[in-house]
Every structure is written in structure tokens, then in C-alpha cells.
Amino acid sequence: MLPDPKKKKPAPTQHELSSIILQHERYLAYTGGVRAQLAHTILDGLNLASRTLTEIDLSGASLVGASLYASNLDRASFYCADLRDADLRYTKLNRADMRGASFKGATLNFAVLDQADMRFGRMMYVGTDKSPIGRDEPGPIQPYGSTNPNGVDFSNCSMKGVSFGNAKLEGANFTGALLQGATFKNAQLTNANFSGAVLTNVNLADLNVPPESLVGCVRDITPETSAKFEELKIRLEHHQQWLITGGSEGRPAVMDGEDMRPLAQLLVGRRMTGLSARNVVGIELNFAGSELQAAKFECADLRGANFSKADLRGASFRGAKLLHAIFEGANMAALPLRGGTMLAVDLTGAEVSKEQLDKAAPV
């Protein structure tokens, strides 16, 4: 067990913290430095934004109102940390240990927390009489293990495979979150909102929320959708034949309104120039290396889709959902047309971040 929490580490200045983080980044890069030791440290209101903090130990730390915006915190330990009102937008928290952490008022929208552990946790300390005391004992330390983190914003987060067992998440906002394979056994989710969330491979009985909290959710592929696999595959094959023969054989594919998820990996490296895929469900589909010039993806749900190294010149994504989609190395330049005109990629009204698009190939 740990020493009495009343003996908290003194708060560093911003300058001192920046120096500690720099040494941690050098340690991670194997260029000297030392691993940061910030467990049980008061870091309230300090700036840890846009830094590489992989595997950092912040267990029991107080980060009330701190900014961790866009930092890489993969495999970090936030065990029983106080993250109330913290800014965790766009952070990477893959496989982070966040058991027992308090998130009341924190913002985590657009963060990636895949495989993070957010179950209930309680930190035990040795009191002045050497007897064990829980984190939620009276005193200057807030009751992290029992704090009600209502109002925490998980909207649009990627939280695939996250463990929420026994977590207290009353009033949490999961709107638009990617929650594939997440577990919620015995979680307290009163007034939680899952509107538009992706809840595939999730036991909905564990959520125990009213139907209005699940409006617009994307659930597991239905047997009826799976049964359309052959039909959708044939459409793609005819489209490819139409392209190869210059239109003398086959016909252009129209996928408008379809759930394309049964096609899974059949889209990798495929010729699909001019594909019509308006309003499709294409969550996490893999279009890597495909030819999708002038494709029409208006209002499609393509969250988490992989467009790495795809040719997207002139494609239209008007109103599409693209959060957490991958565009690394994708060609998003304008497409030359006959007559010397150019067709630009259209992202009007699309849900996508600058950080995602910055990874596309330079135009």
C-alpha cells in the first residue's frame, strides 16, 4: 500500500513540468533523459498539451483543469487520478489504465481510448496509525473512487474494447462514440446518452438505458444485411468490368443507402472510380489503396474507415461522417476533367478533423 496521501508531492511550476516532460520524451526516444515520475503530484491547471507522454505514470495525480489536448498518452496510468474539468480532446489513450479516475466535467471528445481500462478502482493508503484507508476517506483528497463523474463528455471518442465494468458514468455523453466491443457490466449509466454511437459487439442489456438514449445507434449487422453480401459483391464486380472495358461491359455500381459492412476487406486496392455510395453505412471499411476518383460518399457513415493511400481525387464527402477515418498518404488533389476543368474533393459539412486530413499526401 501507499503512504498517507496527505503527504502529496509539491506542485511543480509550468517551467519545471515542461522540463520533466522533455526529459521523458528523450527517454522514450532513447536519447538520454529519464522517465517522468508524476504519480500523486498536484498538476492542477498546468499545460501538458501536444506532448509525447507514452507510459507516463500519473496514478493518483491531481490534474483538475489541466490541458492534455492532443497528447500521446498511450499505456499511461491514470489510476485514481483526478481529471475533473481536464481538457483531453484529441488525446491518444490506447490501453491506458484509467480505473477509478474522476472525469467530472472533463472533455474527451475526439480522443482515442481503444482498449483503455475504465473500471471502478480504489487506491489504498497507509494511515497515520498504519491501518489501511481508502481513497474515499475524509480528508483533503477528493473521493476519486466514488466521485460521480456525471456530465463527462465522451462524444465522438474512439473507445473500442474499453472496459467500463462497475464504472460510475451517470449522465455521460457517448454521442457518436465508437464503442465496438466495449463492456459495461454493472456500470451505472443513469441519464447516459448513446445517440448515434457505434455499439457493435456490445451487450445492450448491460447498458440498461431507455430506447431514447439509443436513437441513431449503429448495431450489429443483421441477418438480412449479411444475406445481401453476394448481391453487393456482384455489383462491385460489374462496376470493375465497366471500368476495365470503358463501359462496353458491366455497369456502374450504385450502393446508395446500403449497409456495406458485409464487404469487409473486399474493397482493398479495388478499382471503384465513380462509385455511388451515398448514405451508406461503411464504418471501419478498408478502402486502402483503392481507386475512388469522383466517388460519391455524400452523407455516408464512414467513421473509422481506412482510406490510406487511396486515390480520392475529386471524391465527394458532403455531409459524411468521417471521424477517426484514416487518410494517411491518400491522394486528395483535384481531379482533371475533359476540357481542362478540375473537380476538387468536396468536404462540405463533413465531420472530419484537420488532424486527420493533414496526414493525406501533399497536394
mmCIF file of C-alpha atoms in Angstrom, residues 1-355:
data_model
loop_
_atom_site.group_PDB
_atom_site.id
_atom_site.type_symbol
_atom_site.label_atom_id
_atom_site.label_comp_id
_atom_site.label_asym_id
_atom_site.label_seq_id
_atom_site.Cartn_x
_atom_site.Cartn_y
_atom_site.Cartn_z
ATOM 1 C CA MET A 1 0.000 0.000 0.000
ATOM 2 C CA LEU A 2 0.955 3.626 -0.456
ATOM 3 C CA PRO A 3 1.915 6.255 2.123
ATOM 4 C CA ASP A 4 -0.662 8.625 3.549
ATOM 5 C CA PRO A 5 -1.940 10.825 0.674
ATOM 6 C CA LYS A 6 -1.720 13.916 2.889
ATOM 7 C CA LYS A 7 1.985 13.848 2.026
ATOM 8 C CA LYS A 8 1.290 14.887 -1.545
ATOM 9 C CA LYS A 9 4.153 15.736 -3.889
ATOM 10 C CA PRO A 10 4.506 19.512 -4.218
ATOM 11 C CA ALA A 11 3.165 21.093 -7.393
ATOM 12 C CA PRO A 12 5.862 21.896 -9.954
ATOM 13 C CA THR A 13 5.843 25.181 -11.811
ATOM 14 C CA GLN A 14 4.942 25.129 -15.502
ATOM 15 C CA HIS A 15 8.616 25.572 -16.352
ATOM 16 C CA GLU A 16 9.611 22.679 -14.103
ATOM 17 C CA LEU A 17 6.882 20.458 -15.555
ATOM 18 C CA SER A 18 7.938 21.249 -19.130
ATOM 19 C CA SER A 19 11.495 20.257 -18.243
ATOM 20 C CA ILE A 20 10.300 16.968 -16.704
ATOM 21 C CA ILE A 21 8.240 16.192 -19.818
ATOM 22 C CA LEU A 22 11.161 16.993 -22.120
ATOM 23 C CA GLN A 23 13.324 14.506 -20.214
ATOM 24 C CA HIS A 24 10.524 11.927 -20.520
ATOM 25 C CA GLU A 25 10.329 12.452 -24.276
ATOM 26 C CA ARG A 26 14.098 11.996 -24.561
ATOM 27 C CA TYR A 27 13.786 8.810 -22.510
ATOM 28 C CA LEU A 28 11.153 7.480 -24.941
ATOM 29 C CA ALA A 29 13.351 8.361 -27.915
ATOM 30 C CA TYR A 30 16.399 6.600 -26.387
ATOM 31 C CA THR A 31 18.358 9.855 -26.443
ATOM 32 C CA GLY A 32 19.031 10.093 -22.724
ATOM 33 C CA GLY A 33 16.553 11.654 -20.352
ATOM 34 C CA VAL A 34 14.652 9.969 -17.535
ATOM 35 C CA ARG A 35 11.170 8.622 -17.173
ATOM 36 C CA ALA A 36 8.791 11.132 -15.569
ATOM 37 C CA GLN A 37 7.689 10.317 -12.019
ATOM 38 C CA LEU A 38 4.487 12.293 -11.549
ATOM 39 C CA ALA A 39 2.331 9.897 -9.550
ATOM 40 C CA HIS A 40 0.464 11.659 -6.702
ATOM 41 C CA THR A 41 1.641 15.054 -7.951
ATOM 42 C CA ILE A 42 -0.518 18.182 -7.994
ATOM 43 C CA LEU A 43 -0.694 19.357 -11.611
ATOM 44 C CA ASP A 44 -3.906 21.360 -11.454
ATOM 45 C CA GLY A 45 -4.326 23.826 -14.303
ATOM 46 C CA LEU A 46 -0.947 23.057 -15.887
ATOM 47 C CA ASN A 47 -0.256 22.577 -19.597
ATOM 48 C CA LEU A 48 0.648 19.078 -20.815
ATOM 49 C CA ALA A 49 -0.791 19.598 -24.302
ATOM 50 C CA SER A 50 0.620 18.212 -27.557
ATOM 51 C CA ARG A 51 3.386 16.196 -25.878
ATOM 52 C CA THR A 52 4.550 12.584 -26.118
ATOM 53 C CA LEU A 53 3.700 11.103 -22.719
ATOM 54 C CA THR A 54 3.554 7.416 -23.571
ATOM 55 C CA GLU A 55 3.578 5.122 -20.492
ATOM 56 C CA ILE A 56 3.783 8.062 -18.094
ATOM 57 C CA ASP A 57 2.705 7.335 -14.514
ATOM 58 C CA LEU A 58 0.060 9.811 -13.341
ATOM 59 C CA SER A 59 -1.631 7.464 -10.895
ATOM 60 C CA GLY A 60 -3.216 9.372 -8.043
ATOM 61 C CA ALA A 61 -2.191 12.698 -9.582
ATOM 62 C CA SER A 62 -4.426 15.753 -9.443
ATOM 63 C CA LEU A 63 -4.974 17.215 -12.915
ATOM 64 C CA VAL A 64 -8.012 19.366 -12.242
ATOM 65 C CA GLY A 65 -8.442 21.798 -15.127
ATOM 66 C CA ALA A 66 -5.171 20.682 -16.741
ATOM 67 C CA SER A 67 -4.763 20.627 -20.526
ATOM 68 C CA LEU A 68 -3.616 17.384 -22.123
ATOM 69 C CA TYR A 69 -5.002 18.360 -25.520
ATOM 70 C CA ALA A 70 -3.722 16.199 -28.409
ATOM 71 C CA SER A 71 -1.035 14.498 -26.312
ATOM 72 C CA ASN A 72 0.001 10.874 -26.813
ATOM 73 C CA LEU A 73 -0.823 9.078 -23.561
ATOM 74 C CA ASP A 74 -0.885 5.503 -24.823
ATOM 75 C CA ARG A 75 -0.467 2.977 -21.990
ATOM 76 C CA ALA A 76 -0.303 5.775 -19.411
ATOM 77 C CA SER A 77 -1.506 5.167 -15.869
ATOM 78 C CA PHE A 78 -4.254 7.444 -14.557
ATOM 79 C CA TYR A 79 -5.257 5.031 -11.822
ATOM 80 C CA CYS A 80 -7.457 7.008 -9.388
ATOM 81 C CA ALA A 81 -6.275 10.306 -10.878
ATOM 82 C CA ASP A 82 -8.403 13.436 -10.601
ATOM 83 C CA LEU A 83 -9.162 14.654 -14.138
ATOM 84 C CA ARG A 84 -12.118 16.860 -13.334
ATOM 85 C CA ASP A 85 -12.569 19.655 -15.892
ATOM 86 C CA ALA A 86 -9.430 18.495 -17.728
ATOM 87 C CA ASP A 87 -9.075 19.003 -21.486
ATOM 88 C CA LEU A 88 -8.416 15.587 -23.046
ATOM 89 C CA ARG A 89 -9.665 16.322 -26.551
ATOM 90 C CA TYR A 90 -7.824 14.564 -29.383
ATOM 91 C CA THR A 91 -5.621 12.668 -26.928
ATOM 92 C CA LYS A 92 -4.376 9.147 -27.581
ATOM 93 C CA LEU A 93 -5.152 6.945 -24.596
ATOM 94 C CA ASN A 94 -4.901 3.473 -26.096
ATOM 95 C CA ARG A 95 -4.582 0.807 -23.393
ATOM 96 C CA ALA A 96 -4.383 3.478 -20.693
ATOM 97 C CA ASP A 97 -5.153 2.457 -17.115
ATOM 98 C CA MET A 98 -7.936 4.819 -16.067
ATOM 99 C CA ARG A 99 -9.513 2.748 -13.322
ATOM 100 C CA GLY A 100 -11.097 4.847 -10.606
ATOM 101 C CA ALA A 101 -10.246 8.144 -12.296
ATOM 102 C CA SER A 102 -12.660 11.057 -11.904
ATOM 103 C CA PHE A 103 -13.771 12.717 -15.152
ATOM 104 C CA LYS A 104 -16.486 15.052 -13.912
ATOM 105 C CA GLY A 105 -16.687 17.971 -16.324
ATOM 106 C CA ALA A 106 -13.772 16.690 -18.424
ATOM 107 C CA THR A 107 -13.865 16.866 -22.217
ATOM 108 C CA LEU A 108 -12.642 13.827 -24.142
ATOM 109 C CA ASN A 109 -14.366 14.324 -27.470
ATOM 110 C CA PHE A 110 -12.358 13.027 -30.438
ATOM 111 C CA ALA A 111 -9.975 11.180 -28.117
ATOM 112 C CA VAL A 112 -8.890 7.616 -28.880
ATOM 113 C CA LEU A 113 -9.216 5.298 -25.887
ATOM 114 C CA ASP A 114 -9.196 1.884 -27.549
ATOM 115 C CA GLN A 115 -8.630 -0.961 -25.069
ATOM 116 C CA ALA A 116 -8.441 1.502 -22.148
ATOM 117 C CA ASP A 117 -9.458 0.220 -18.720
ATOM 118 C CA MET A 118 -12.054 2.474 -17.080
ATOM 119 C CA ARG A 119 -13.432 0.149 -14.451
ATOM 120 C CA PHE A 120 -14.123 1.187 -10.881
ATOM 121 C CA GLY A 121 -10.993 1.440 -8.742
ATOM 122 C CA ARG A 122 -9.973 2.470 -5.255
ATOM 123 C CA MET A 123 -6.494 3.342 -4.115
ATOM 124 C CA MET A 124 -5.475 2.145 -0.652
ATOM 125 C CA TYR A 125 -3.123 4.081 1.614
ATOM 126 C CA VAL A 126 -1.455 3.552 4.989
ATOM 127 C CA GLY A 127 -2.863 5.929 7.598
ATOM 128 C CA THR A 128 -1.026 7.539 10.485
ATOM 129 C CA ASP A 129 -1.848 4.531 12.646
ATOM 130 C CA LYS A 130 -0.528 2.194 9.906
ATOM 131 C CA SER A 131 -4.036 0.971 9.159
ATOM 132 C CA PRO A 132 -5.255 0.906 5.554
ATOM 133 C CA ILE A 133 -7.573 3.689 4.451
ATOM 134 C CA GLY A 134 -9.476 4.023 1.200
ATOM 135 C CA ARG A 135 -9.183 6.873 -1.223
ATOM 136 C CA ASP A 136 -12.664 7.998 -0.265
ATOM 137 C CA GLU A 137 -11.867 8.542 3.404
ATOM 138 C CA PRO A 138 -12.472 12.078 4.797
ATOM 139 C CA GLY A 139 -9.641 14.485 4.252
ATOM 140 C CA PRO A 140 -8.169 16.821 1.673
ATOM 141 C CA ILE A 141 -8.154 14.115 -1.002
ATOM 142 C CA GLN A 142 -11.373 14.062 -3.018
ATOM 143 C CA PRO A 143 -13.292 10.755 -3.146
ATOM 144 C CA TYR A 144 -11.982 9.638 -6.502
ATOM 145 C CA GLY A 145 -13.239 6.094 -6.169
ATOM 146 C CA SER A 146 -16.779 7.235 -5.511
ATOM 147 C CA THR A 147 -16.980 10.597 -7.280
ATOM 148 C CA ASN A 148 -19.935 10.824 -9.621
ATOM 149 C CA PRO A 149 -18.460 11.831 -12.995
ATOM 150 C CA ASN A 150 -21.778 12.976 -14.441
ATOM 151 C CA GLY A 151 -21.587 15.194 -17.443
ATOM 152 C CA VAL A 152 -18.315 13.717 -18.707
ATOM 153 C CA ASP A 153 -18.107 14.213 -22.473
ATOM 154 C CA PHE A 154 -17.056 11.117 -24.441
ATOM 155 C CA SER A 155 -18.772 12.355 -27.619
ATOM 156 C CA ASN A 156 -17.152 11.196 -30.864
ATOM 157 C CA CYS A 157 -14.425 9.275 -28.992
ATOM 158 C CA SER A 158 -12.988 6.045 -30.314
ATOM 159 C CA MET A 159 -13.372 3.656 -27.374
ATOM 160 C CA LYS A 160 -13.226 0.241 -28.980
ATOM 161 C CA GLY A 161 -12.834 -2.553 -26.470
ATOM 162 C CA VAL A 162 -12.913 -0.226 -23.439
ATOM 163 C CA SER A 163 -13.737 -1.866 -20.100
ATOM 164 C CA PHE A 164 -16.362 0.092 -18.124
ATOM 165 C CA GLY A 165 -17.124 -2.652 -15.599
ATOM 166 C CA ASN A 166 -18.651 -1.173 -12.406
ATOM 167 C CA ALA A 167 -17.831 2.356 -13.594
ATOM 168 C CA LYS A 168 -19.985 5.263 -12.385
ATOM 169 C CA LEU A 169 -20.984 7.087 -15.548
ATOM 170 C CA GLU A 170 -24.235 8.806 -14.669
ATOM 171 C CA GLY A 171 -25.085 11.457 -17.243
ATOM 172 C CA ALA A 172 -22.150 10.568 -19.501
ATOM 173 C CA ASN A 173 -22.356 11.688 -23.122
ATOM 174 C CA PHE A 174 -21.371 8.933 -25.580
ATOM 175 C CA THR A 175 -22.959 10.638 -28.596
ATOM 176 C CA GLY A 176 -21.306 9.418 -31.800
ATOM 177 C CA ALA A 177 -18.676 7.389 -29.942
ATOM 178 C CA LEU A 178 -17.110 4.281 -31.464
ATOM 179 C CA LEU A 179 -17.721 1.632 -28.792
ATOM 180 C CA GLN A 180 -17.208 -1.611 -30.696
ATOM 181 C CA GLY A 181 -16.638 -4.442 -28.240
ATOM 182 C CA ALA A 182 -16.859 -2.226 -25.138
ATOM 183 C CA THR A 183 -18.051 -3.850 -21.909
ATOM 184 C CA PHE A 184 -20.422 -2.170 -19.455
ATOM 185 C CA LYS A 185 -21.140 -4.949 -16.980
ATOM 186 C CA ASN A 186 -22.582 -3.432 -13.768
ATOM 187 C CA ALA A 187 -21.819 0.115 -14.951
ATOM 188 C CA GLN A 188 -24.066 2.887 -13.628
ATOM 189 C CA LEU A 189 -25.388 4.711 -16.693
ATOM 190 C CA THR A 190 -28.384 6.688 -15.466
ATOM 191 C CA ASN A 191 -29.160 9.515 -17.919
ATOM 192 C CA ALA A 192 -26.276 8.456 -20.197
ATOM 193 C CA ASN A 193 -26.713 9.313 -23.882
ATOM 194 C CA PHE A 194 -25.609 6.899 -26.632
ATOM 195 C CA SER A 195 -27.268 8.671 -29.567
ATOM 196 C CA GLY A 196 -25.511 7.848 -32.832
ATOM 197 C CA ALA A 197 -22.904 5.679 -31.118
ATOM 198 C CA VAL A 198 -21.496 2.533 -32.708
ATOM 199 C CA LEU A 199 -22.476 -0.338 -30.409
ATOM 200 C CA THR A 200 -21.472 -3.421 -32.372
ATOM 201 C CA ASN A 201 -20.444 -6.447 -30.305
ATOM 202 C CA VAL A 202 -21.802 -4.720 -27.185
ATOM 203 C CA ASN A 203 -24.225 -6.377 -24.756
ATOM 204 C CA LEU A 204 -27.044 -3.839 -24.864
ATOM 205 C CA ALA A 205 -28.684 -5.415 -21.817
ATOM 206 C CA ASP A 206 -25.737 -4.207 -19.730
ATOM 207 C CA LEU A 207 -26.491 -0.605 -20.713
ATOM 208 C CA ASN A 208 -29.946 -0.668 -19.162
ATOM 209 C CA VAL A 209 -30.899 2.669 -20.718
ATOM 210 C CA PRO A 210 -34.224 3.735 -22.279
ATOM 211 C CA PRO A 211 -34.715 3.497 -26.064
ATOM 212 C CA GLU A 212 -34.491 7.273 -26.480
ATOM 213 C CA SER A 213 -30.866 7.104 -25.280
ATOM 214 C CA LEU A 214 -30.025 4.836 -28.232
ATOM 215 C CA VAL A 215 -31.523 6.844 -31.088
ATOM 216 C CA GLY A 216 -29.490 6.515 -34.269
ATOM 217 C CA CYS A 217 -27.113 3.892 -32.874
ATOM 218 C CA VAL A 218 -25.317 1.546 -35.226
ATOM 219 C CA ARG A 219 -25.662 -2.043 -34.065
ATOM 220 C CA ASP A 220 -24.520 -5.456 -35.235
ATOM 221 C CA ILE A 221 -25.028 -6.450 -38.852
ATOM 222 C CA THR A 222 -28.462 -8.018 -39.238
ATOM 223 C CA PRO A 223 -29.010 -11.421 -40.897
ATOM 224 C CA GLU A 224 -30.890 -9.606 -43.684
ATOM 225 C CA THR A 225 -27.853 -7.397 -44.358
ATOM 226 C CA SER A 226 -25.469 -10.363 -44.296
ATOM 227 C CA ALA A 227 -27.681 -12.111 -46.828
ATOM 228 C CA LYS A 228 -27.029 -9.279 -49.325
ATOM 229 C CA PHE A 229 -23.283 -9.996 -49.443
ATOM 230 C CA GLU A 230 -23.346 -11.799 -52.809
ATOM 231 C CA GLU A 231 -25.542 -9.145 -54.383
ATOM 232 C CA LEU A 232 -23.241 -6.317 -53.248
ATOM 233 C CA LYS A 233 -20.160 -8.239 -54.350
ATOM 234 C CA ILE A 234 -21.638 -8.735 -57.845
ATOM 235 C CA ARG A 235 -22.366 -5.013 -58.100
ATOM 236 C CA LEU A 236 -18.707 -4.267 -57.388
ATOM 237 C CA GLU A 237 -17.524 -6.834 -59.929
ATOM 238 C CA HIS A 238 -19.799 -5.367 -62.631
ATOM 239 C CA HIS A 239 -18.514 -1.898 -61.782
ATOM 240 C CA GLN A 240 -14.919 -3.013 -62.152
ATOM 241 C CA GLN A 241 -15.719 -4.669 -65.501
ATOM 242 C CA TRP A 242 -17.396 -1.458 -66.651
ATOM 243 C CA LEU A 243 -14.197 0.463 -65.839
ATOM 244 C CA ILE A 244 -11.864 -2.067 -67.478
ATOM 245 C CA THR A 245 -13.848 -2.199 -70.733
ATOM 246 C CA GLY A 246 -14.515 1.508 -70.932
ATOM 247 C CA GLY A 247 -18.245 0.978 -70.439
ATOM 248 C CA SER A 248 -18.797 -1.730 -73.084
ATOM 249 C CA GLU A 249 -19.407 -4.383 -70.416
ATOM 250 C CA GLY A 250 -20.696 -4.336 -66.876
ATOM 251 C CA ARG A 251 -22.419 -1.330 -65.353
ATOM 252 C CA PRO A 252 -21.649 1.341 -62.738
ATOM 253 C CA ALA A 253 -22.381 0.286 -59.168
ATOM 254 C CA VAL A 254 -24.988 2.154 -57.165
ATOM 255 C CA MET A 255 -24.666 1.352 -53.457
ATOM 256 C CA ASP A 256 -26.777 4.276 -52.211
ATOM 257 C CA GLY A 257 -28.414 3.554 -48.847
ATOM 258 C CA GLU A 258 -26.810 0.136 -48.422
ATOM 259 C CA ASP A 259 -25.041 -1.237 -45.355
ATOM 260 C CA MET A 260 -21.690 -2.079 -46.942
ATOM 261 C CA ARG A 261 -20.136 -3.620 -43.838
ATOM 262 C CA PRO A 262 -20.550 -7.234 -45.084
ATOM 263 C CA LEU A 263 -17.997 -6.423 -47.823
ATOM 264 C CA ALA A 264 -15.335 -6.011 -45.129
ATOM 265 C CA GLN A 265 -11.914 -6.486 -46.776
ATOM 266 C CA LEU A 266 -13.173 -6.831 -50.377
ATOM 267 C CA LEU A 267 -12.609 -3.125 -51.006
ATOM 268 C CA VAL A 268 -8.822 -3.046 -50.537
ATOM 269 C CA GLY A 269 -6.939 -1.972 -53.654
ATOM 270 C CA ARG A 270 -10.071 -2.133 -55.800
ATOM 271 C CA ARG A 271 -10.931 -0.033 -58.873
ATOM 272 C CA MET A 272 -14.092 1.880 -57.912
ATOM 273 C CA THR A 273 -13.799 5.158 -59.819
ATOM 274 C CA GLY A 274 -17.143 6.978 -59.839
ATOM 275 C CA LEU A 275 -18.722 4.663 -57.255
ATOM 276 C CA SER A 276 -22.088 5.919 -55.986
ATOM 277 C CA ALA A 277 -22.217 5.263 -52.245
ATOM 278 C CA ARG A 278 -24.470 7.983 -50.860
ATOM 279 C CA ASN A 279 -25.935 7.410 -47.380
ATOM 280 C CA VAL A 280 -24.161 4.066 -46.966
ATOM 281 C CA VAL A 281 -23.094 2.538 -43.667
ATOM 282 C CA GLY A 282 -19.385 1.926 -44.079
ATOM 283 C CA ILE A 283 -17.999 2.071 -40.563
ATOM 284 C CA GLU A 284 -14.402 0.770 -40.427
ATOM 285 C CA LEU A 285 -14.444 -0.404 -44.052
ATOM 286 C CA ASN A 286 -10.993 -0.793 -45.570
ATOM 287 C CA PHE A 287 -10.559 1.187 -48.801
ATOM 288 C CA ALA A 288 -6.748 1.230 -48.550
ATOM 289 C CA GLY A 289 -5.074 1.659 -51.916
ATOM 290 C CA SER A 290 -8.369 1.781 -53.815
ATOM 291 C CA GLU A 291 -9.162 3.954 -56.822
ATOM 292 C CA LEU A 292 -12.083 6.144 -55.784
ATOM 293 C CA GLN A 293 -11.734 9.135 -58.093
ATOM 294 C CA ALA A 294 -15.007 11.116 -58.274
ATOM 295 C CA ALA A 295 -16.732 8.647 -55.918
ATOM 296 C CA LYS A 296 -19.898 9.913 -54.248
ATOM 297 C CA PHE A 297 -19.966 9.396 -50.479
ATOM 298 C CA GLU A 298 -22.468 12.133 -49.603
ATOM 299 C CA CYS A 299 -23.972 11.692 -46.117
ATOM 300 C CA ALA A 300 -22.259 8.291 -45.718
ATOM 301 C CA ASP A 301 -21.258 6.961 -42.312
ATOM 302 C CA LEU A 302 -17.560 6.197 -42.785
ATOM 303 C CA ARG A 303 -16.340 6.592 -39.230
ATOM 304 C CA GLY A 304 -13.105 4.694 -38.704
ATOM 305 C CA ALA A 305 -12.818 3.762 -42.395
ATOM 306 C CA ASN A 306 -9.342 3.283 -43.844
ATOM 307 C CA PHE A 307 -8.572 5.403 -46.932
ATOM 308 C CA SER A 308 -4.793 5.206 -46.596
ATOM 309 C CA LYS A 309 -3.032 5.581 -49.969
ATOM 310 C CA ALA A 310 -6.391 5.609 -51.767
ATOM 311 C CA ASP A 311 -6.904 7.801 -54.828
ATOM 312 C CA LEU A 312 -9.647 10.174 -53.694
ATOM 313 C CA ARG A 313 -9.199 12.872 -56.314
ATOM 314 C CA GLY A 314 -12.493 14.618 -56.951
ATOM 315 C CA ALA A 315 -14.413 12.482 -54.441
ATOM 316 C CA SER A 316 -17.411 13.984 -52.676
ATOM 317 C CA PHE A 317 -17.846 13.560 -48.923
ATOM 318 C CA ARG A 318 -20.513 16.242 -48.462
ATOM 319 C CA GLY A 319 -22.176 15.721 -45.069
ATOM 320 C CA ALA A 320 -20.334 12.458 -44.459
ATOM 321 C CA LYS A 321 -19.317 11.162 -41.031
ATOM 322 C CA LEU A 322 -15.548 10.703 -41.207
ATOM 323 C CA LEU A 323 -14.356 10.959 -37.622
ATOM 324 C CA HIS A 324 -11.461 8.592 -36.901
ATOM 325 C CA ALA A 325 -11.200 7.689 -40.598
ATOM 326 C CA ILE A 326 -7.624 7.248 -41.821
ATOM 327 C CA PHE A 327 -6.352 9.329 -44.752
ATOM 328 C CA GLU A 328 -2.629 8.685 -44.416
ATOM 329 C CA GLY A 329 -0.998 9.008 -47.810
ATOM 330 C CA ALA A 330 -4.340 9.413 -49.613
ATOM 331 C CA ASN A 331 -4.400 11.463 -52.810
ATOM 332 C CA MET A 332 -6.948 14.240 -52.210
ATOM 333 C CA ALA A 333 -5.927 16.573 -55.033
ATOM 334 C CA ALA A 334 -8.342 17.939 -57.640
ATOM 335 C CA LEU A 335 -9.224 15.565 -60.483
ATOM 336 C CA PRO A 336 -8.514 16.816 -64.041
ATOM 337 C CA LEU A 337 -11.573 16.536 -66.312
ATOM 338 C CA ARG A 338 -12.067 16.845 -70.031
ATOM 339 C CA GLY A 339 -11.949 20.406 -71.224
ATOM 340 C CA GLY A 340 -9.302 21.377 -68.710
ATOM 341 C CA THR A 341 -11.633 21.760 -65.718
ATOM 342 C CA MET A 342 -10.766 20.413 -62.267
ATOM 343 C CA LEU A 343 -13.012 18.559 -59.802
ATOM 344 C CA ALA A 344 -11.941 19.208 -56.210
ATOM 345 C CA VAL A 345 -12.554 16.923 -53.249
ATOM 346 C CA ASP A 346 -15.760 18.116 -51.559
ATOM 347 C CA LEU A 347 -15.797 18.004 -47.748
ATOM 348 C CA THR A 348 -18.630 20.499 -47.253
ATOM 349 C CA GLY A 349 -20.417 19.689 -43.991
ATOM 350 C CA ALA A 350 -18.351 16.560 -43.400
ATOM 351 C CA GLU A 351 -17.451 15.564 -39.841
ATOM 352 C CA VAL A 352 -13.667 15.361 -40.076
ATOM 353 C CA SER A 353 -10.753 16.992 -38.278
ATOM 354 C CA LYS A 354 -7.805 18.903 -39.650
ATOM 355 C CA GLU A 355 -5.520 16.424 -37.903
#
